[in-house]
XYZ file of C-alpha atoms in Angstrom:
265
model
C 0.000 0.000 0.000
C 1.450 3.392 -1.001
C 1.972 6.257 1.422
C -0.799 8.279 -0.256
C -3.384 5.585 0.538
C -6.205 6.706 2.870
C -5.019 4.196 5.445
C -1.647 2.557 6.006
C -1.408 -1.051 7.173
C 1.641 -2.527 8.829
C 1.889 -6.186 9.747
C 4.024 -6.824 12.809
C 4.781 -9.960 14.773
C 1.405 -11.050 16.113
C -0.528 -7.852 15.406
C -1.390 -5.241 12.791
C -1.266 -1.451 12.786
C -3.839 0.609 10.881
C -2.953 4.276 10.489
C -5.578 6.715 9.258
C -3.704 8.623 6.574
C -5.283 11.913 5.547
C -3.121 14.153 7.751
C -3.924 17.305 5.753
C -7.590 16.756 6.718
C -6.823 15.653 10.294
C -7.684 12.145 9.093
C -11.347 12.944 8.483
C -13.204 10.159 6.725
C -14.112 10.336 3.067
C -15.545 7.550 0.912
C -12.136 6.116 0.043
C -11.051 5.964 3.683
C -14.317 4.289 4.703
C -13.841 1.565 2.110
C -10.151 1.072 2.899
C -10.878 0.891 6.633
C -13.558 -1.725 6.133
C -11.179 -3.918 4.146
C -8.291 -3.347 6.549
C -10.317 -4.512 9.547
C -11.802 -7.455 7.645
C -8.326 -8.559 6.565
C -7.028 -8.331 10.136
C -9.882 -10.507 11.384
C -9.317 -13.051 8.627
C -5.598 -13.329 9.465
C -5.324 -16.107 12.069
C -1.861 -14.881 13.077
C -3.239 -11.454 14.040
C -3.791 -11.340 17.801
C -4.258 -7.582 18.275
C -5.008 -4.459 16.270
C -3.552 -0.985 16.804
C -5.439 2.007 15.405
C -3.818 5.447 15.197
C -3.622 8.533 12.991
C -0.968 10.119 10.822
C 0.226 13.647 11.508
C -1.074 15.867 14.292
C -4.559 14.408 14.658
C -6.196 11.058 15.303
C -9.466 11.618 13.421
C -12.015 14.425 13.152
C -14.870 12.227 11.990
C -16.637 12.753 8.687
C -15.104 15.075 6.110
C -18.187 17.224 5.613
C -16.655 18.833 2.528
C -16.872 15.401 0.909
C -20.664 15.562 1.212
C -21.469 19.198 0.430
C -24.842 19.865 -1.110
C -25.399 21.954 -4.183
C -26.744 25.486 -3.590
C -30.319 25.286 -2.364
C -30.112 21.573 -1.572
C -29.955 19.831 1.765
C -28.097 16.622 2.532
C -29.996 14.209 4.788
C -27.358 12.462 6.856
C -27.599 8.917 8.173
C -26.543 6.960 5.117
C -22.869 7.033 6.104
C -23.751 5.769 9.590
C -25.713 2.866 8.156
C -23.137 1.995 5.489
C -19.846 2.626 7.272
C -19.666 3.960 10.830
C -22.114 1.582 12.498
C -20.615 -1.548 10.882
C -17.122 -0.343 11.829
C -18.051 0.216 15.487
C -19.780 -3.164 15.667
C -16.778 -4.841 14.045
C -14.256 -3.259 16.403
C -16.287 -4.334 19.429
C -16.681 -7.909 18.227
C -13.188 -8.617 16.867
C -11.825 -11.800 18.467
C -8.753 -9.994 19.808
C -7.997 -6.713 21.623
C -8.104 -3.404 19.750
C -5.879 -0.578 20.984
C -6.418 3.054 19.991
C -3.387 5.349 20.164
C -4.923 8.824 20.022
C -2.089 11.047 18.870
C -4.007 14.323 18.612
C -7.524 15.649 18.312
C -10.267 13.004 18.220
C -13.503 14.736 17.295
C -17.004 13.719 16.284
C -17.167 10.181 14.973
C -13.378 10.047 15.305
C -13.692 10.317 19.086
C -16.325 7.610 19.223
C -14.393 5.231 16.975
C -11.550 5.541 19.478
C -13.966 4.817 22.337
C -15.166 1.706 20.493
C -11.689 0.217 20.910
C -10.926 -1.978 23.913
C -8.071 0.093 25.300
C -7.507 3.777 24.553
C -4.149 5.429 25.057
C -3.891 9.166 24.378
C -1.029 11.587 24.026
C -1.048 14.312 26.664
C -1.695 16.907 23.948
C -4.750 15.046 22.635
C -8.347 16.205 23.041
C -11.687 14.402 22.733
C -14.513 16.514 21.321
C -18.139 15.553 20.809
C -18.341 18.245 18.161
C -21.778 17.326 16.779
C -23.714 20.005 18.695
C -21.633 22.719 17.047
C -23.316 22.006 13.717
C -26.702 20.876 15.005
C -26.107 17.117 14.774
C -26.469 14.202 17.190
C -23.464 12.227 18.486
C -23.225 9.044 16.444
C -20.912 6.047 16.006
C -21.959 4.925 19.481
C -21.303 8.231 21.243
C -24.632 8.355 23.068
C -24.076 4.739 24.210
C -20.405 4.990 25.229
C -20.447 8.318 27.057
C -22.998 7.600 29.831
C -21.435 4.206 30.492
C -17.891 5.544 30.659
C -18.284 8.877 32.467
C -21.849 8.928 33.841
C -24.950 10.850 32.815
C -23.959 14.304 34.060
C -20.620 14.359 32.262
C -22.091 12.692 29.179
C -24.687 15.453 28.916
C -22.045 18.130 29.352
C -19.729 16.647 26.730
C -22.508 16.095 24.195
C -24.459 19.335 24.670
C -21.554 21.765 25.118
C -19.156 20.155 22.609
C -16.195 21.370 24.635
C -12.759 19.739 24.218
C -11.841 17.223 26.914
C -8.058 17.082 27.409
C -6.523 13.620 27.520
C -5.377 13.972 31.121
C -8.914 14.752 32.294
C -10.281 11.999 30.022
C -8.153 9.546 31.999
C -9.273 11.013 35.329
C -12.920 10.722 34.284
C -12.515 7.106 33.141
C -13.194 7.850 29.473
C -9.865 6.302 28.444
C -7.369 3.842 29.892
C -4.284 6.044 30.080
C -2.790 9.410 29.141
C 0.933 9.326 28.315
C 3.551 11.821 27.216
C 3.411 12.512 23.497
C 6.859 11.049 22.880
C 5.909 7.815 24.671
C 2.594 7.144 22.911
C 3.880 4.993 20.057
C 6.127 2.879 22.271
C 3.435 2.391 24.932
C 0.908 1.295 22.305
C 3.465 -1.064 20.793
C 4.182 -2.614 24.193
C 0.478 -3.246 24.736
C 0.080 -4.941 21.370
C 3.220 -7.016 21.890
C 1.754 -8.126 25.222
C -1.516 -9.113 23.553
C 0.386 -10.963 20.817
C 1.760 -13.253 23.549
C -1.469 -13.474 25.562
C -4.213 -16.156 25.590
C -6.194 -14.623 22.729
C -9.080 -17.083 22.919
C -9.696 -16.140 26.545
C -9.391 -12.428 25.769
C -12.033 -12.755 23.043
C -14.405 -14.318 25.580
C -13.661 -11.523 28.067
C -14.654 -9.005 25.383
C -17.926 -10.858 24.840
C -18.709 -10.837 28.549
C -17.919 -7.163 29.038
C -19.854 -6.106 25.949
C -22.919 -8.010 27.128
C -22.819 -6.702 30.706
C -24.287 -3.280 29.894
C -27.618 -4.797 28.875
C -27.752 -7.861 31.119
C -29.251 -8.285 34.563
C -26.935 -9.705 37.221
C -28.584 -13.103 36.860
C -28.159 -13.080 33.090
C -24.545 -12.005 33.397
C -23.779 -14.726 35.930
C -25.207 -17.290 33.531
C -23.175 -15.854 30.668
C -19.982 -15.961 32.744
C -20.670 -19.612 33.543
C -21.194 -20.469 29.879
C -18.134 -18.553 28.689
C -16.000 -20.071 31.439
C -16.982 -23.513 30.202
C -15.977 -22.482 26.687
C -12.687 -21.030 27.920
C -11.826 -24.206 29.823
C -11.933 -26.189 26.577
C -9.481 -23.978 24.664
C -5.831 -24.803 23.959
C -4.934 -21.488 25.605
C -6.339 -22.621 28.940
C -4.671 -26.004 28.620
C -1.311 -24.321 28.051
C -1.891 -21.796 30.845
C -2.753 -24.551 33.310
C 0.285 -26.644 32.322
C 2.541 -23.617 32.688
C 1.095 -22.851 36.127
C 1.637 -26.439 37.325
C 5.126 -26.590 35.815
C 5.992 -23.149 37.227
C 7.024 -21.714 33.871
C 5.914 -18.909 31.608
C 3.022 -19.876 29.362
C 3.557 -19.941 25.617
C 0.401 -18.673 23.937
C 2.026 -17.676 20.660
C 0.634 -19.052 17.435
C -2.688 -18.909 15.662
C -5.876 -17.696 17.332
C -7.670 -21.029 16.924
């Protein structure tokens, strides 16, 4: 893939890196980027040697959501939005949440609109200290999408979710960590190396068990306690039949480090 492609894909030992690559537009999505992103994520899922995915942005921003200039109406016409959500953003968010391995977002700069919520759809979010998260929709009279109205109340509570969505004020990365919106804020110079360390860890981890953990956590928001207890029981039974658990148990008994490297199945 050439450097002028809308996304860049790098295959590393045990994981892949997808870099949004429209730095002159702060990595805002256009049609070409949507299509490339869909294929990039599908290819990562199809690759049995891929045990983690790292998502980041080129240049000084992570992603500012939809490139509205790519959808400008003619004079006197109005564009009814929603088609891009149905065709691209919603499938992407669902795919990131359901991938059978961890997804790490390395937010290297501003993450605004759908760009912020795509980051929040990832399993672990690291952000550079200079980064900001902005639910910018209210500035142009739109509604937070790409899961924003689902993620925000669950991550930071109703009061802060309302403030972020209605005021559309930037939330600095350090405060985002304090509020529980993201996993960790790190110095700008350390972001790439910290994200790499996480993915290298996941590349050596029991991926089958991690996939089941994702399923349990994703289901917990809508389940009663009883339903979640039943789900945990069922998933634990599934986990106990995996080669990962067999290797982890042998390593524990033999007092050695487990070797989980290899294919996901």
